Amino acid sequence: MRIKGVNLGNWLVLEKWMNPALFYGTDAQDEYDLPRQLSKEVYEARIMIHRSEYICERDFVTIKSMGMNTVRIPVPFFVFGDVEPYIGCVNELDKAFNWAERYGLKILIDLHTVPGGQNGFDNGGISGVCKWSRSSENLEFSLHVLERLAQRYGSREGLFGIQPVNEPILDYMWDGMGVQNRYKPRDPEMAEGSGGISRDLLRWFYTEAYHRIRQYMNEDKAVVLHDAFDLMSWKDFMREPEYKNVWLDTHQYLMTAESMGCEQTVPGYLRFIADNYYWQIEEMEHYFPVVCGEWCLFNSLVVGRDTKGGQSVLNGLENTSVESVSDEEKRDIYSVIAAAQLAAWNKGHGYFFWSYKLMIDTVNTNGWVGWDAWDFGRCSDLGWFPSQK
Amino acid sequence: MRIKGVNLGNWLVLEKWMNPALFYGTDAQDEYDLPRQLSKEVYEARIMIHRSEYICERDFVTIKSMGMNTVRIPVPFFVFGDVEPYIGCVNELDKAFNWAERYGLKILIDLHTVPGGQNGFDNGGISGVCKWSRSSENLEFSLHVLERLAQRYGSREGLFGIQPVNEPILDYMWDGMGVQNRYKPRDPEMAEGSGGISRDLLRWFYTEAYHRIRQYMNEDKAVVLHDAFDLMSWKDFMREPEYKNVWLDTHQYLMTAESMGCEQTVPGYLRFIADNYYWQIEEMEHYFPVVCGEWCLFNSLVVGRDTKGGQSVLNGLENTSVESVSDEEKRDIYSVIAAAQLAAWNKGHGYFFWSYKLMIDTVNTNGWVGWDAWDFGRCSDLGWFPSQK
């Protein structure tokens, strides 16, 4: 099976930049602080309306009609509703399975946040904090959530697989990327002791997660491992026949390519895709089915200036509110880049676009020019994307 | 210009059945009771998240890509935020104009509720109450809102026109339809004195509204009059050259046709469309540009039983949770009926489908089988509708 998929990002795991209204009137930057800055009643009201409106049956119809066959659903560690002050979301996940099965889609459940944080990103649940791997209690909590997810959904027709943890960050990258500069911790004391995850620990966690999940989930469903931003380093890991149906997930954004020196021109992007994604995926396909679990069309060329790895508007760097690229040029740029990326993902086992839907408003708010390229719906409706039907 | 349009129903004027989550934990049936049953904070939180998520820039992109050229936006009488305990929504309307102009759509502003209620429907803002036309204060308030809308948007490129009031009900119909049986008043005392509107009063209001609006809105923008469910009765009214660019809006639902005896079969629907909509619109086109401002594909044949004019699930009548019609049959039924309805609307000046989007869940909630035919997005994505691109 080759995956054509979208992420249902920001539905059950919040990201402020994808929907600022949820954070209105607070200075919370992440899902950790939000319920701590709102009254219980207001937090509940916002979350309840958000969950019921952001994604509903209608979206599964649309996603299917766009030619997709799978959705990746990020879920938080408090999915089962057992962690104060958060509100569980297993009912929403139940509904999603019913919708998926009604309309012929599969679901990859992605444990997107874990207690203590696995990367220090806002989307890891708590900005600037990365202490998950230092606590056996947190590790065990996460494994237990995975077990319960497998138990509840393991034999559902609509299940494609389970991903044990999203974007765990290795120690060399934690240091190299300067995570806490980009995602400043709100409470420096709480952030103390943060740091990247050791390769050994992550390998242990993946192996343990595999066994816990496989207790309840048949081998026709996949266990999907994120590559921890180091795609080529997993060649010797968890091979057949001992481990069955293990997939490797790699996230490849052009803004990261830009940070690595990719020239911000169409030939520059094409060269980068050809010289990196294409052959790396091809090589890793000898070991695992490889899926590009997150990517999009966003790039600095269309924004009109260097976004410094996608930081501009998010981190208050200077940004633009004037379109410097015409609608026609946009379509030309995006469609050629999209075709090249798709060709790379199709050397592997397909892709999940990040993300199906974003609420950003490029017209009424300053500085968001070009950021609609993160939105699969808009990319598709604006003709930036070759039809996947 | 021939209109291909959708209503943005349930965005700025709520209808419980279109999005039950907003009414969760209350027994409010309408927008009048909702803020009176919730704390101020919770009401605000629900409304704020709803308005920001239900419709955003992304939807204008989608609507344009579906081949539409116009949207009809129902607005409440408290749009300007001057009526407690409601929350105004002129900021949302401002944003909508910016989106429409960015993506090449036009907007018909439809004053969908007025103080005291103009029809006693839930979507008139207050179930079972219809006293608007009996109060000169309420009439004047409504005229003033129209004036302010014209003042604010009258010279916007994105404005198609303004509709002075949605679905005012005439006295003969108030009696004949038994409105208060279908939409029970919550407070019988408040409902006392309700009744239909006299033809003379409505004609006076339309004429007065025309002049108030025209002060600020050029004649290239339309004033759109609802026919008060009596399409053929407006032949002598507000003619050129004294009145410029006045359109007539008629709402035609098959569930109403069914109440009038239309047979619940494909030939039955086709015959009804041919014998009624088609020639009536053709005839009224001699007097006005006629638009069908509300319609959809919903019918009892696909539901699998007589919905008694669309009441079944809404009024707790016996309803079904089992699909009795296959997906293929559904597509066949809907697409032939859609084509016939479109042919009728195109004898006039086009249509607005009701509605662009609904949150009803046919999979996880009982009794909603067939109600997805009210949702333009689903009708379009499921191939129930001939492409309008």
Coordinates of N, CA, C and O in Angstrom, one line a residue, chain A residues 132-267:
Chain A
W132 N 11.2 14.2 29.1 CA 10.4 12.9 29.1 C 11.3 11.7 29.3 O 11.1 10.8 30.2
S133 N 12.4 11.7 28.6 CA 13.3 10.5 28.6 C 14.0 10.3 29.9 O 14.7 9.3 30.1
R134 N 14.0 11.3 30.7 CA 14.8 11.3 32.0 C 13.9 10.7 33.1 O 14.4 10.6 34.3
S135 N 12.7 10.3 32.9 CA 11.8 9.9 33.9 C 11.2 8.5 33.6 O 10.5 8.4 32.6
S136 N 11.5 7.5 34.3 CA 11.0 6.2 34.0 C 9.4 6.2 34.1 O 8.7 5.5 33.4
E137 N 9.0 7.0 35.0 CA 7.5 7.2 35.2 C 6.8 7.7 33.9 O 5.8 7.2 33.5
N138 N 7.5 8.7 33.3 CA 6.9 9.3 32.1 C 7.0 8.3 30.9 O 6.1 8.1 30.1
L139 N 8.1 7.6 30.9 CA 8.3 6.5 29.8 C 7.2 5.5 30.0 O 6.5 5.1 29.0
E140 N 7.0 5.0 31.2 CA 6.0 4.0 31.4 C 4.6 4.5 31.2 O 3.8 3.8 30.6
F141 N 4.3 5.7 31.5 CA 3.0 6.3 31.2 C 2.7 6.2 29.7 O 1.7 5.8 29.3
S142 N 3.7 6.6 28.9 CA 3.6 6.7 27.5 C 3.4 5.3 26.9 O 2.5 5.1 26.1
L143 N 4.1 4.3 27.4 CA 4.0 2.9 27.0 C 2.6 2.4 27.3 O 1.9 1.7 26.5
H144 N 2.1 2.8 28.4 CA 0.7 2.3 28.8 C -0.3 3.0 27.9 O -1.3 2.3 27.6
V145 N -0.2 4.2 27.6 CA -1.1 4.9 26.6 C -1.1 4.1 25.3 O -2.1 3.8 24.7
L146 N 0.1 3.8 24.8 CA 0.2 3.0 23.5 C -0.5 1.7 23.6 O -1.2 1.3 22.7
E147 N -0.3 1.0 24.8 CA -1.0 -0.3 25.0 C -2.5 -0.1 25.0 O -3.2 -0.9 24.3
R148 N -3.0 0.9 25.6 CA -4.4 1.1 25.7 C -5.0 1.5 24.3 O -6.1 1.1 23.9
L149 N -4.2 2.3 23.5 CA -4.6 2.6 22.2 C -4.7 1.3 21.3 O -5.7 1.1 20.6
A150 N -3.7 0.5 21.5 CA -3.7 -0.8 20.7 C -4.9 -1.7 21.1 O -5.5 -2.3 20.3
Q151 N -5.1 -1.7 22.4 CA -6.2 -2.5 22.9 C -7.6 -2.0 22.3 O -8.4 -2.8 22.0
R152 N -7.8 -0.7 22.3 CA -9.0 -0.1 21.9 C -9.2 -0.2 20.4 O -10.4 -0.4 19.9
Y153 N -8.2 0.0 19.6 CA -8.3 0.2 18.2 C -7.6 -0.9 17.3 O -7.7 -0.9 16.1
G154 N -6.9 -1.8 18.0 CA -6.0 -2.7 17.4 C -6.7 -3.6 16.3 O -6.0 -4.0 15.3
S155 N -7.9 -3.9 16.5 CA -8.6 -4.8 15.5 C -9.6 -4.0 14.7 O -10.4 -4.6 14.0
R156 N -9.5 -2.7 14.7 CA -10.4 -1.9 13.9 C -10.0 -2.0 12.4 O -8.8 -1.8 12.1
E157 N -11.0 -2.2 11.5 CA -10.7 -2.1 10.1 C -10.1 -0.8 9.7 O -9.2 -0.8 8.8
G158 N -10.5 0.2 10.3 CA -10.0 1.6 10.0 C -8.5 1.9 10.4 O -8.0 3.0 10.1
L159 N -7.9 1.0 11.2 CA -6.6 1.3 11.7 C -5.5 0.9 10.7 O -5.4 -0.2 10.2
F160 N -4.7 1.9 10.4 CA -3.5 1.6 9.6 C -2.3 1.2 10.5 O -1.6 0.2 10.2
G161 N -2.2 1.9 11.6 CA -1.1 1.6 12.5 C -1.0 2.6 13.6 O -1.8 3.5 13.8
I162 N 0.1 2.4 14.5 CA 0.3 3.3 15.6 C 1.8 3.8 15.6 O 2.7 3.0 15.3
Q163 N 1.9 5.0 15.9 CA 3.3 5.6 16.0 C 3.6 6.0 17.4 O 2.9 6.8 18.0
P164 N 4.6 5.3 18.0 CA 4.9 5.4 19.4 C 5.2 6.8 19.9 O 4.8 7.2 21.0
V165 N 5.9 7.6 19.2 CA 6.1 9.0 19.6 C 6.6 9.9 18.4 O 7.3 9.4 17.6
N166 N 6.1 11.1 18.4 CA 6.4 12.0 17.3 C 7.6 12.8 17.6 O 7.8 13.4 18.7
E167 N 8.5 12.8 16.6 CA 9.7 13.7 16.7 C 10.5 13.8 18.0 O 10.7 14.9 18.5
P168 N 10.9 12.6 18.5 CA 11.8 12.7 19.6 C 13.1 13.3 19.1 O 13.6 13.0 18.0
I169 N 13.7 14.1 20.0 CA 14.9 14.8 19.5 C 16.2 14.1 20.2 O 16.2 13.9 21.4
L170 N 17.2 13.9 19.4 CA 18.4 13.3 19.9 C 19.3 14.4 20.4 O 19.2 15.5 20.1
D171 N 20.3 13.9 21.3 CA 21.1 14.9 22.0 C 21.9 15.8 21.1 O 21.9 17.0 21.3
Y172 N 22.4 15.3 20.1 CA 23.3 16.1 19.2 C 22.4 17.2 18.5 O 22.9 18.3 18.3
M173 N 21.2 16.9 18.3 CA 20.3 17.9 17.6 C 19.8 18.9 18.6 O 19.6 20.1 18.2
W174 N 19.5 18.5 19.8 CA 19.0 19.4 20.8 C 20.1 20.6 21.0 O 19.7 21.7 21.0
D175 N 21.3 20.1 21.0 CA 22.4 21.1 21.2 C 22.5 22.0 19.9 O 22.6 23.2 19.9
G176 N 22.6 21.3 18.7 CA 22.9 22.0 17.5 C 21.8 22.9 17.1 O 22.0 24.0 16.5
M177 N 20.6 22.6 17.4 CA 19.4 23.4 16.9 C 19.1 24.5 17.8 O 18.4 25.5 17.4
G178 N 19.6 24.5 19.0 CA 19.3 25.6 20.0 C 17.8 25.7 20.2 O 17.2 26.7 20.1
V179 N 17.2 24.5 20.6 CA 15.8 24.5 20.8 C 15.2 25.5 21.7 O 14.2 26.2 21.4
Q180 N 15.9 25.8 22.8 CA 15.3 26.7 23.8 C 15.4 28.2 23.4 O 14.8 29.0 24.0
N181 N 16.2 28.4 22.3 CA 16.2 29.8 21.8 C 14.9 30.0 20.9 O 14.3 31.0 20.9
R182 N 14.6 28.9 20.2 CA 13.5 29.0 19.3 C 12.2 28.9 20.1 O 11.2 29.6 19.8
Y183 N 12.2 27.9 21.0 CA 11.0 27.7 21.8 C 11.4 28.0 23.3 O 11.8 27.1 24.0
K184 N 11.2 29.2 23.7 CA 11.6 29.6 25.0 C 10.8 29.0 26.1 O 9.5 29.0 26.0
P185 N 11.4 28.4 27.1 CA 10.6 27.9 28.2 C 9.9 29.0 29.0 O 10.6 30.1 29.2
R186 N 8.7 28.8 29.4 CA 8.0 29.9 30.1 C 8.5 29.9 31.6 O 8.6 30.9 32.2
D187 N 8.8 28.7 32.1 CA 9.3 28.5 33.5 C 10.7 27.9 33.4 O 10.8 26.7 33.3
P188 N 11.7 28.7 33.5 CA 13.1 28.2 33.4 C 13.4 27.1 34.4 O 14.1 26.2 34.1
E189 N 12.8 27.2 35.6 CA 13.0 26.2 36.6 C 12.5 24.8 36.1 O 13.2 23.8 36.3
M190 N 11.3 24.9 35.5 CA 10.8 23.6 35.0 C 11.6 23.0 33.9 O 11.7 21.8 33.7
A191 N 12.2 24.0 33.1 CA 13.0 23.5 31.9 C 14.3 23.0 32.3 O 15.0 22.3 31.5
E192 N 14.7 23.3 33.6 CA 16.0 22.8 34.0 C 16.2 21.3 33.9 O 15.3 20.6 34.2
G193 N 17.3 20.9 33.4 CA 17.6 19.4 33.2 C 17.1 18.9 31.9 O 17.1 17.7 31.6
S194 N 16.6 19.8 31.0 CA 16.1 19.4 29.7 C 17.3 19.1 28.8 O 18.4 19.6 29.1
G195 N 17.1 18.2 27.9 CA 18.2 17.9 26.9 C 17.7 16.8 26.0 O 16.6 16.3 26.1
G196 N 18.5 16.6 24.9 CA 18.2 15.6 23.9 C 18.1 14.2 24.5 O 18.6 13.9 25.6
I197 N 17.6 13.3 23.7 CA 17.4 11.9 24.1 C 18.6 11.1 23.6 O 19.0 11.3 22.4
S198 N 19.0 10.1 24.3 CA 20.1 9.3 23.8 C 19.6 8.3 22.8 O 18.5 7.8 23.0
R199 N 20.4 8.0 21.9 CA 20.0 7.0 20.9 C 19.6 5.6 21.5 O 18.7 5.0 21.1
D200 N 20.4 5.2 22.5 CA 20.1 4.0 23.2 C 18.7 4.0 23.8 O 18.0 3.0 23.7
L201 N 18.5 5.0 24.5 CA 17.2 5.1 25.2 C 16.0 5.1 24.2 O 15.0 4.3 24.4
L202 N 16.2 5.8 23.1 CA 15.1 5.8 22.1 C 14.9 4.4 21.5 O 13.8 4.0 21.3
R203 N 16.0 3.8 21.2 CA 15.9 2.4 20.7 C 15.2 1.5 21.7 O 14.4 0.6 21.3
W204 N 15.6 1.6 22.9 CA 14.9 0.8 23.9 C 13.4 1.1 23.9 O 12.6 0.2 23.9
F205 N 13.1 2.4 23.9 CA 11.6 2.8 23.9 C 10.9 2.2 22.7 O 9.8 1.7 22.9
Y206 N 11.5 2.3 21.5 CA 10.8 1.8 20.3 C 10.6 0.3 20.4 O 9.5 -0.2 20.1
T207 N 11.6 -0.4 20.9 CA 11.5 -1.8 21.0 C 10.4 -2.2 22.0 O 9.5 -3.1 21.8
E208 N 10.4 -1.6 23.2 CA 9.4 -1.8 24.2 C 8.0 -1.5 23.7 O 7.1 -2.3 23.9
A209 N 7.9 -0.3 23.0 CA 6.6 0.1 22.5 C 6.1 -0.9 21.5 O 4.9 -1.3 21.5
Y210 N 7.0 -1.4 20.7 CA 6.6 -2.4 19.7 C 5.9 -3.6 20.4 O 4.8 -4.1 20.0
H211 N 6.6 -4.1 21.4 CA 6.0 -5.3 22.0 C 4.7 -5.0 22.8 O 3.8 -5.8 22.7
R212 N 4.7 -3.9 23.4 CA 3.4 -3.6 24.1 C 2.3 -3.4 23.1 O 1.2 -3.9 23.4
I213 N 2.5 -2.8 22.0 CA 1.5 -2.6 21.0 C 1.1 -3.9 20.4 O -0.1 -4.2 20.2
R214 N 2.1 -4.7 20.0 CA 1.8 -6.0 19.3 C 1.0 -7.0 20.1 O 0.4 -7.9 19.6
Q215 N 1.0 -6.8 21.5 CA 0.1 -7.7 22.3 C -1.4 -7.6 21.8 O -2.1 -8.5 21.9
Y216 N -1.8 -6.4 21.3 CA -3.2 -6.2 21.0 C -3.4 -5.9 19.5 O -4.5 -5.7 19.1
M217 N -2.3 -5.7 18.7 CA -2.5 -5.2 17.4 C -1.8 -6.2 16.4 O -0.6 -6.5 16.5
N218 N -2.6 -6.8 15.5 CA -2.1 -7.8 14.6 C -1.0 -7.2 13.7 O -0.9 -6.0 13.5
E219 N -0.3 -8.2 13.1 CA 0.8 -7.8 12.3 C 0.4 -7.2 10.9 O 1.3 -6.7 10.2
D220 N -0.8 -7.2 10.6 CA -1.2 -6.5 9.4 C -1.4 -5.0 9.6 O -1.6 -4.2 8.6
K221 N -1.2 -4.6 10.8 CA -1.2 -3.1 11.1 C 0.2 -2.7 11.4 O 1.0 -3.5 12.0
A222 N 0.6 -1.5 11.1 CA 2.0 -1.1 11.1 C 2.3 -0.4 12.5 O 1.5 0.2 13.1
V223 N 3.6 -0.6 12.9 CA 4.2 0.2 13.9 C 5.1 1.2 13.2 O 6.0 0.7 12.4
V224 N 4.9 2.5 13.4 CA 5.6 3.5 12.6 C 6.5 4.3 13.5 O 6.1 4.9 14.5
L225 N 7.8 4.2 13.2 CA 8.8 4.9 14.0 C 9.3 6.2 13.4 O 9.7 6.2 12.2
H226 N 9.2 7.2 14.1 CA 9.8 8.5 13.6 C 11.4 8.3 13.6 O 11.9 7.7 14.6
D227 N 12.0 8.9 12.6 CA 13.5 8.7 12.5 C 14.3 9.6 13.4 O 15.6 9.6 13.3
A228 N 13.6 10.4 14.3 CA 14.3 11.3 15.2 C 15.3 12.2 14.3 O 16.4 12.6 14.8
F229 N 14.8 12.6 13.2 CA 15.5 13.6 12.3 C 16.9 13.0 11.9 O 17.8 13.8 11.6
D230 N 17.0 11.7 11.8 CA 18.3 11.1 11.4 C 18.0 9.8 10.6 O 18.2 8.7 11.0
L231 N 17.4 10.1 9.4 CA 16.9 9.0 8.6 C 17.8 7.9 8.3 O 17.4 6.7 8.4
M232 N 19.1 8.2 8.1 CA 20.0 7.1 7.6 C 20.5 6.2 8.7 O 21.3 5.3 8.5
S233 N 20.2 6.6 10.0 CA 20.8 5.9 11.1 C 20.1 4.7 11.6 O 20.4 4.1 12.6
W234 N 19.1 4.2 10.9 CA 18.2 3.1 11.4 C 18.3 1.8 10.6 O 17.5 0.9 10.7
K235 N 19.5 1.7 9.9 CA 19.6 0.5 9.0 C 19.6 -0.8 9.7 O 19.1 -1.8 9.2
D236 N 20.2 -0.9 10.9 CA 20.3 -2.2 11.5 C 19.2 -2.5 12.5 O 19.3 -3.4 13.3
F237 N 18.2 -1.7 12.5 CA 17.2 -1.7 13.7 C 15.9 -2.4 13.3 O 15.3 -2.3 12.3
M238 N 15.5 -3.3 14.3 CA 14.2 -3.9 14.3 C 13.8 -4.5 12.9 O 12.8 -4.1 12.3
R239 N 14.6 -5.4 12.5 CA 14.4 -6.0 11.1 C 13.5 -7.2 11.2 O 13.3 -7.8 12.2
E240 N 12.9 -7.5 10.1 CA 12.2 -8.8 9.9 C 13.2 -9.9 10.0 O 14.4 -9.7 9.7
P241 N 12.9 -11.1 10.4 CA 11.6 -11.6 10.7 C 11.1 -11.3 12.1 O 10.0 -11.6 12.5
E242 N 12.1 -10.9 13.0 CA 11.7 -10.8 14.4 C 10.6 -9.7 14.6 O 9.7 -9.9 15.3
Y243 N 10.8 -8.6 13.9 CA 9.8 -7.5 14.0 C 9.1 -7.4 12.6 O 9.7 -7.4 11.6
K244 N 7.8 -7.3 12.8 CA 6.9 -7.4 11.6 C 6.3 -6.0 11.3 O 5.8 -5.4 12.2
N245 N 6.3 -5.6 10.0 CA 5.5 -4.5 9.6 C 5.8 -3.2 10.4 O 5.0 -2.5 10.9
V246 N 7.1 -3.0 10.5 CA 7.6 -1.7 11.1 C 8.0 -0.7 10.0 O 8.7 -1.1 9.0
W247 N 7.4 0.5 10.1 CA 7.6 1.5 9.1 C 8.5 2.6 9.7 O 8.6 2.8 10.9
L248 N 9.2 3.3 8.8 CA 10.0 4.4 9.2 C 9.4 5.7 8.7 O 9.0 5.8 7.5
D249 N 9.3 6.7 9.6 CA 8.6 8.0 9.2 C 9.7 9.1 9.3 O 10.4 9.2 10.3
T250 N 9.8 9.8 8.2 CA 10.7 10.9 8.2 C 10.0 12.2 7.8 O 9.0 12.2 7.0
H251 N 10.3 13.3 8.5 CA 9.6 14.6 8.3 C 10.6 15.5 7.5 O 11.7 15.7 7.9
Q252 N 10.1 16.0 6.4 CA 11.0 16.8 5.5 C 10.4 18.1 5.1 O 9.5 18.1 4.2
Y253 N 10.8 19.2 5.7 CA 10.3 20.5 5.3 C 11.3 21.3 4.6 O 12.5 21.2 5.0
L254 N 10.9 22.0 3.6 CA 11.9 22.8 2.9 C 12.5 23.9 3.7 O 13.6 24.4 3.5
M255 N 11.7 24.4 4.8 CA 12.3 25.4 5.6 C 13.6 24.8 6.4 O 14.5 25.5 6.7
T256 N 13.5 23.5 6.7 CA 14.7 22.9 7.2 C 15.8 22.8 6.2 O 17.0 23.0 6.5
A257 N 15.4 22.4 5.0 CA 16.4 22.4 3.9 C 17.1 23.8 3.8 O 18.3 23.9 3.6
E258 N 16.3 24.8 3.9 CA 16.8 26.2 3.8 C 17.9 26.4 4.9 O 18.9 27.0 4.7
S259 N 17.5 26.0 6.1 CA 18.5 26.1 7.2 C 19.8 25.4 6.9 O 20.8 25.7 7.5
M260 N 19.7 24.3 6.1 CA 20.9 23.6 5.8 C 21.6 24.1 4.6 O 22.5 23.5 4.0
G261 N 21.1 25.3 4.1 CA 21.8 25.9 3.0 C 21.2 25.8 1.6 O 21.8 26.3 0.7
C262 N 20.0 25.2 1.6 CA 19.3 25.0 0.3 C 19.0 26.4 -0.3 O 18.5 27.3 0.4
E263 N 19.4 26.6 -1.5 CA 19.2 27.9 -2.2 C 17.7 28.2 -2.3 O 17.0 27.3 -2.7
Q264 N 17.3 29.4 -2.1 CA 15.9 29.7 -2.1 C 15.4 30.2 -3.5 O 14.9 31.3 -3.7
T265 N 15.5 29.2 -4.4 CA 15.1 29.4 -5.8 C 14.4 28.1 -6.2 O 14.7 27.0 -5.6
V266 N 13.7 28.1 -7.3 CA 13.1 26.8 -7.8 C 14.2 25.8 -8.1 O 14.2 24.7 -7.6
P267 N 15.2 26.1 -8.9 CA 16.3 25.1 -9.1 C 17.0 24.7 -7.8 O 17.3 23.5 -7.6

